[in-house]
């Protein structure tokens, strides 16, 4: 994907505690960046947050996280994280997250969440209200299966 494929971006600056001895971001920190960007994306939708979801007996469970590294981020870089919902299944949602430094594409990744009953720990249908709101933000590919 390219920068223009994203309607939502969250920016952050690389802190010293996030880099290794080579002053590049330690690879595990990219998932933390993804989590921060996804949280801000979700906040921007206005949908119920994790605390409200849990109180309602439903939660988004992480099902998959993957990363492709192209170029490292370094200490003090300002990064733009693009987040988009790429697929919306019956109970699952696939998000693409990409990290840019200016026009340079550094990292691509995927996050898959399953909307589930907290007690049964089984997937349930994503609410229609969520679908409507996400569809207003994104162009989502049709999905078979979950």
XYZ file of N, CA and C in Angstrom:
438
model
N 0.843 -1.187 0.000
C 0.000 0.000 0.000
C 0.877 1.236 0.000
N 0.283 2.316 -0.386
C 0.982 3.595 -0.409
C 0.338 4.534 0.610
N 1.029 5.595 0.909
C 0.521 6.577 1.883
C -0.908 6.996 1.577
N -1.220 7.201 0.299
C -2.542 7.710 -0.066
C -3.653 6.680 0.161
N -3.302 5.441 0.477
C -4.308 4.418 0.756
C -4.860 4.506 2.178
N -4.323 5.412 2.972
C -4.722 5.530 4.368
C -5.463 6.838 4.621
N -6.608 6.728 5.268
C -7.361 7.912 5.668
C -6.975 8.355 7.078
N -6.346 7.448 7.837
C -5.999 7.758 9.228
C -4.497 7.578 9.436
N -3.889 8.572 10.095
C -2.483 8.506 10.493
C -2.338 8.926 11.936
N -1.387 8.303 12.606
C -0.979 8.727 13.944
C 0.536 8.906 13.901
N 1.008 10.030 14.412
C 2.444 10.310 14.413
C 3.035 10.080 15.793
N 4.272 9.630 15.802
C 5.005 9.514 17.056
C 6.492 9.688 16.783
N 7.208 10.066 17.833
C 8.653 10.261 17.727
C 9.353 9.109 18.439
N 10.384 8.551 17.812
C 11.138 7.449 18.399
C 11.925 7.960 19.599
N 11.726 7.302 20.736
C 12.414 7.675 21.972
C 13.675 6.823 22.155
N 14.604 7.346 22.942
C 15.874 6.663 23.176
C 15.654 5.260 23.757
N 14.683 5.100 24.626
C 14.434 3.799 25.260
C 13.933 2.745 24.269
N 13.592 3.145 23.043
C 13.040 2.224 22.054
C 14.074 1.727 21.043
N 15.306 2.218 21.169
C 16.334 1.832 20.197
C 17.356 0.897 20.839
N 18.082 0.184 19.961
C 19.114 -0.731 20.432
C 20.483 -0.054 20.359
N 21.533 -0.835 20.476
C 22.895 -0.294 20.486
C 23.269 0.391 19.173
N 22.576 0.080 18.097
C 22.854 0.697 16.796
C 22.021 1.963 16.588
N 21.268 2.341 17.625
C 20.381 3.517 17.593
C 19.251 3.354 16.574
N 18.875 2.087 16.283
C 17.692 1.836 15.467
C 16.631 1.186 16.349
N 15.378 1.338 15.963
C 14.282 0.823 16.776
C 14.425 -0.694 16.918
N 14.390 -1.162 18.156
C 14.394 -2.594 18.425
C 13.133 -3.186 17.823
N 13.269 -4.295 17.095
C 12.169 -4.827 16.292
C 10.868 -5.038 17.060
N 10.909 -5.480 18.293
C 9.698 -5.717 19.069
C 8.895 -4.459 19.342
N 9.544 -3.305 19.289
C 8.832 -2.055 19.566
C 7.854 -1.667 18.464
N 8.041 -2.202 17.271
C 7.099 -1.867 16.198
C 5.686 -2.349 16.528
N 5.564 -3.483 17.207
C 4.225 -3.940 17.605
C 3.615 -2.989 18.640
N 4.448 -2.426 19.508
C 3.937 -1.406 20.433
C 3.432 -0.191 19.651
N 4.180 0.215 18.635
C 3.753 1.337 17.800
C 2.424 1.009 17.115
N 2.299 -0.221 16.611
C 1.046 -0.635 15.970
C -0.116 -0.523 16.950
N 0.115 -0.974 18.184
C -0.944 -0.940 19.196
C -1.367 0.493 19.501
N -0.406 1.378 19.628
C -0.718 2.792 19.877
C -1.524 3.363 18.710
N -1.089 3.096 17.487
C -1.781 3.623 16.309
C -3.187 3.044 16.189
N -3.334 1.734 16.449
C -4.661 1.121 16.386
C -5.583 1.729 17.440
N -5.067 1.953 18.642
C -5.865 2.574 19.711
C -6.347 3.951 19.288
N -5.487 4.736 18.663
C -5.870 6.074 18.215
C -6.854 6.013 17.046
N -6.677 5.044 16.163
C -7.641 4.820 15.068
C -9.016 4.526 15.673
N -9.036 3.603 16.625
C -10.310 3.207 17.241
C -10.944 4.400 17.956
N -10.132 5.183 18.636
C -10.644 6.386 19.311
C -11.269 7.335 18.290
N -10.638 7.456 17.130
C -11.141 8.355 16.084
C -12.481 7.883 15.519
N -12.756 6.582 15.571
C -14.043 6.077 15.077
C -15.184 6.462 16.006
N -14.877 6.683 17.291
C -15.920 6.972 18.276
C -16.614 5.719 18.785
N -16.146 4.537 18.358
C -16.742 3.289 18.832
C -16.311 3.008 20.264
N -17.014 2.085 20.922
C -16.732 1.800 22.328
C -15.297 1.306 22.508
N -14.670 1.806 23.568
C -13.287 1.430 23.841
C -13.225 0.082 24.546
N -12.010 -0.399 24.786
C -11.812 -1.724 25.372
C -12.478 -1.866 26.729
N -12.463 -0.818 27.539
C -13.064 -0.880 28.871
C -14.583 -1.037 28.758
N -15.195 -0.252 27.888
C -16.650 -0.332 27.690
C -17.030 -1.678 27.079
N -16.248 -2.142 26.116
C -16.519 -3.451 25.516
C -16.496 -4.541 26.576
N -15.476 -4.536 27.419
C -15.351 -5.566 28.458
C -16.534 -5.515 29.421
N -16.970 -4.312 29.775
C -18.127 -4.176 30.676
C -19.387 -4.751 30.031
N -19.440 -4.722 28.700
C -20.577 -5.287 27.964
C -20.411 -6.779 27.686
N -19.312 -7.360 28.151
C -19.089 -8.792 27.968
C -18.551 -9.176 26.600
N -18.047 -8.213 25.866
C -17.479 -8.459 24.534
C -16.110 -7.784 24.475
N -15.213 -8.375 23.682
C -13.881 -7.803 23.542
C -13.315 -8.118 22.170
N -12.338 -7.307 21.774
C -11.549 -7.607 20.584
C -10.312 -8.374 21.041
N -10.197 -9.624 20.600
C -9.031 -10.437 20.922
C -8.080 -10.414 19.737
N -6.792 -10.237 20.018
C -5.794 -10.297 18.959
C -5.700 -11.734 18.462
N -5.769 -11.896 17.159
C -5.680 -13.225 16.531
C -4.370 -13.385 15.777
N -3.889 -12.268 15.215
C -2.670 -12.338 14.407
C -1.996 -10.974 14.380
N -0.687 -10.995 14.394
C 0.110 -9.784 14.192
C 1.324 -10.185 13.368
N 1.561 -9.459 12.290
C 2.737 -9.757 11.469
C 3.381 -8.452 11.019
N 4.681 -8.542 10.768
C 5.467 -7.379 10.370
C 6.380 -7.735 9.213
N 6.550 -6.798 8.307
C 7.557 -6.890 7.261
C 8.444 -5.661 7.399
N 9.737 -5.902 7.561
C 10.699 -4.822 7.754
C 11.361 -4.476 6.432
N 11.361 -3.197 6.084
C 12.018 -2.747 4.861
C 13.211 -1.855 5.160
N 13.050 -0.983 6.166
C 14.114 -0.055 6.520
C 13.902 0.354 7.977
N 14.977 0.540 8.733
C 14.802 0.833 10.156
C 14.439 2.290 10.449
N 13.708 2.445 11.540
C 13.508 3.782 12.109
C 14.633 3.995 13.115
N 14.996 5.247 13.307
C 16.121 5.581 14.185
C 15.682 6.542 15.289
N 16.531 6.628 16.299
C 16.272 7.547 17.401
C 15.915 8.936 16.878
N 14.864 9.487 17.430
C 14.369 10.843 17.183
C 13.643 11.015 15.850
N 13.503 9.938 15.056
C 12.689 10.026 13.838
C 11.237 10.308 14.214
N 10.570 11.086 13.397
C 9.119 11.259 13.523
C 8.494 10.314 12.504
N 7.667 9.420 13.004
C 7.050 8.390 12.182
C 5.562 8.655 12.024
N 5.053 8.350 10.853
C 3.613 8.410 10.599
C 3.137 6.984 10.400
N 2.171 6.584 11.226
C 1.621 5.240 11.147
C 0.241 5.310 10.520
N 0.112 4.728 9.348
C -1.179 4.651 8.676
C -1.899 3.395 9.123
N -3.188 3.530 9.430
C -4.007 2.390 9.858
C -5.253 2.368 8.995
N -5.584 1.165 8.498
C -6.846 1.032 7.771
C -7.412 -0.355 7.985
N -8.737 -0.418 8.027
C -9.420 -1.701 8.071
C -9.474 -2.208 6.640
N -8.852 -3.348 6.397
C -8.748 -3.885 5.050
C -9.850 -4.903 4.754
N -10.224 -5.673 5.763
C -11.291 -6.667 5.611
C -12.120 -6.706 6.883
N -13.404 -6.897 6.693
C -14.325 -6.965 7.824
C -15.188 -8.203 7.619
N -14.876 -9.257 8.381
C -15.624 -10.510 8.284
C -16.799 -10.523 9.243
N -17.348 -11.700 9.467
C -18.491 -11.823 10.382
C -18.082 -11.440 11.803
N -16.969 -11.999 12.274
C -16.510 -11.707 13.627
C -15.079 -11.176 13.669
N -14.414 -11.149 12.525
C -13.015 -10.720 12.520
C -12.813 -9.456 11.705
N -11.723 -8.773 12.023
C -11.342 -7.541 11.337
C -9.853 -7.587 11.060
N -9.483 -7.327 9.810
C -8.074 -7.260 9.436
C -7.697 -5.805 9.228
N -6.665 -5.383 9.938
C -6.146 -4.023 9.811
C -4.746 -4.078 9.219
N -4.479 -3.154 8.327
C -3.144 -2.969 7.774
C -2.563 -1.736 8.455
N -1.326 -1.867 8.913
C -0.618 -0.741 9.525
C 0.697 -0.601 8.772
N 0.987 0.621 8.345
C 2.261 0.877 7.684
C 2.929 2.081 8.323
N 4.227 2.001 8.426
C 5.003 3.064 9.061
C 5.830 3.769 7.990
N 5.715 5.095 8.022
C 6.442 5.948 7.081
C 7.277 6.961 7.853
N 8.428 7.290 7.299
C 9.229 8.429 7.750
C 9.279 9.342 6.535
N 8.469 10.406 6.566
C 8.316 11.222 5.371
C 7.673 10.357 4.299
N 8.287 10.309 3.124
C 7.770 9.460 2.049
C 8.364 8.057 2.064
N 9.327 7.816 2.936
C 9.975 6.505 2.990
C 9.092 5.507 3.719
N 8.817 4.382 3.074
C 8.010 3.311 3.652
C 8.944 2.368 4.405
N 8.791 2.296 5.743
C 9.717 1.519 6.563
C 9.206 0.126 6.928
N 7.952 0.039 7.323
C 7.402 -1.190 7.887
C 5.978 -1.393 7.380
N 5.624 -2.638 7.087
C 4.237 -3.013 6.796
C 3.825 -4.075 7.790
N 2.561 -4.060 8.159
C 2.098 -5.079 9.083
C 0.611 -5.324 8.979
N 0.213 -6.383 9.644
C -1.179 -6.788 9.664
C -1.569 -7.106 11.103
N -2.744 -6.655 11.483
C -3.338 -7.009 12.768
C -4.702 -7.605 12.483
N -4.986 -8.763 13.056
C -6.306 -9.367 12.925
C -6.875 -9.512 14.324
N -8.085 -9.002 14.494
C -8.801 -9.095 15.765
C -10.089 -9.861 15.557
N -10.504 -10.577 16.596
C -11.790 -11.262 16.596
C -12.639 -10.642 17.690
N -13.853 -10.247 17.313
C -14.817 -9.726 18.279
C -15.449 -10.933 18.946
N -15.354 -11.018 20.263
C -15.739 -12.245 20.947
C -16.490 -11.980 22.242
N -17.249 -12.981 22.631
C -17.888 -13.015 23.941
C -16.777 -13.266 24.959
N -16.642 -12.375 25.941
C -15.542 -12.461 26.906
C -15.589 -13.716 27.757
N -16.776 -14.177 28.117
C -16.907 -15.356 28.968
C -16.699 -16.642 28.180
N -17.370 -16.748 27.045
C -17.265 -17.959 26.227
C -15.961 -18.017 25.432
N -15.363 -16.841 25.229
C -14.144 -16.709 24.442
C -14.338 -17.271 23.035
N -15.509 -16.946 22.478
C -15.865 -17.361 21.124
C -16.291 -16.140 20.335
N -15.983 -16.151 19.048
C -16.335 -15.042 18.185
C -17.841 -14.846 18.079
N -18.224 -13.581 18.037
C -19.620 -13.189 17.808
C -19.619 -12.156 16.681
N -20.772 -11.934 16.101
C -20.872 -11.007 14.969
C -20.474 -9.588 15.359
N -19.701 -8.986 14.495
C -19.361 -7.569 14.661
C -20.673 -6.785 14.555
N -20.943 -5.878 15.502
C -22.199 -5.128 15.465
C -22.363 -4.317 14.175
N -23.603 -4.248 13.700
C -23.903 -3.485 12.480
C -23.469 -2.034 12.608
N -23.639 -1.454 13.791
C -23.225 -0.057 14.015
C -21.726 0.102 13.738
N -20.917 -0.848 14.178
C -19.475 -0.795 13.941
C -19.199 -0.856 12.450
N -19.888 -1.768 11.770
C -19.698 -1.916 10.320
C -19.987 -0.614 9.588
N -21.091 0.023 9.946
C -21.472 1.282 9.296
C -20.414 2.347 9.500
N -19.945 2.480 10.726
C -18.951 3.516 11.030
C -17.638 3.232 10.316
N -17.180 1.992 10.363
C -15.918 1.644 9.705
C -16.049 1.794 8.196
N -17.196 1.404 7.642
C -17.392 1.546 6.192
C -17.372 3.006 5.748
N -17.766 3.928 6.617
C -17.710 5.343 6.238
C -16.265 5.832 6.165
N -15.354 5.149 6.868
C -13.942 5.552 6.881
C -13.105 4.850 5.820
N -13.514 3.670 5.411
C -12.652 2.794 4.634
C -13.340 2.243 3.390
N -12.524 1.763 2.478
C -12.978 0.920 1.380
C -12.542 -0.476 1.785
N -13.491 -1.337 2.098
C -13.194 -2.643 2.647
C -13.475 -3.735 1.629
N -12.528 -4.647 1.485
C -12.722 -5.777 0.576
C -13.743 -6.722 1.177
N -14.585 -7.348 0.319
C -15.486 -8.375 0.844
C -14.665 -9.523 1.408
N -15.191 -10.179 2.424
C -14.457 -11.257 3.070
C -15.335 -12.487 3.168
N -14.764 -13.618 2.850
C -15.452 -14.881 3.101
C -15.039 -15.400 4.463
N -15.769 -16.343 5.009
C -15.420 -16.924 6.307
C -15.654 -15.953 7.435
N -14.795 -16.050 8.473
C -14.943 -15.192 9.646
C -14.608 -13.780 9.280
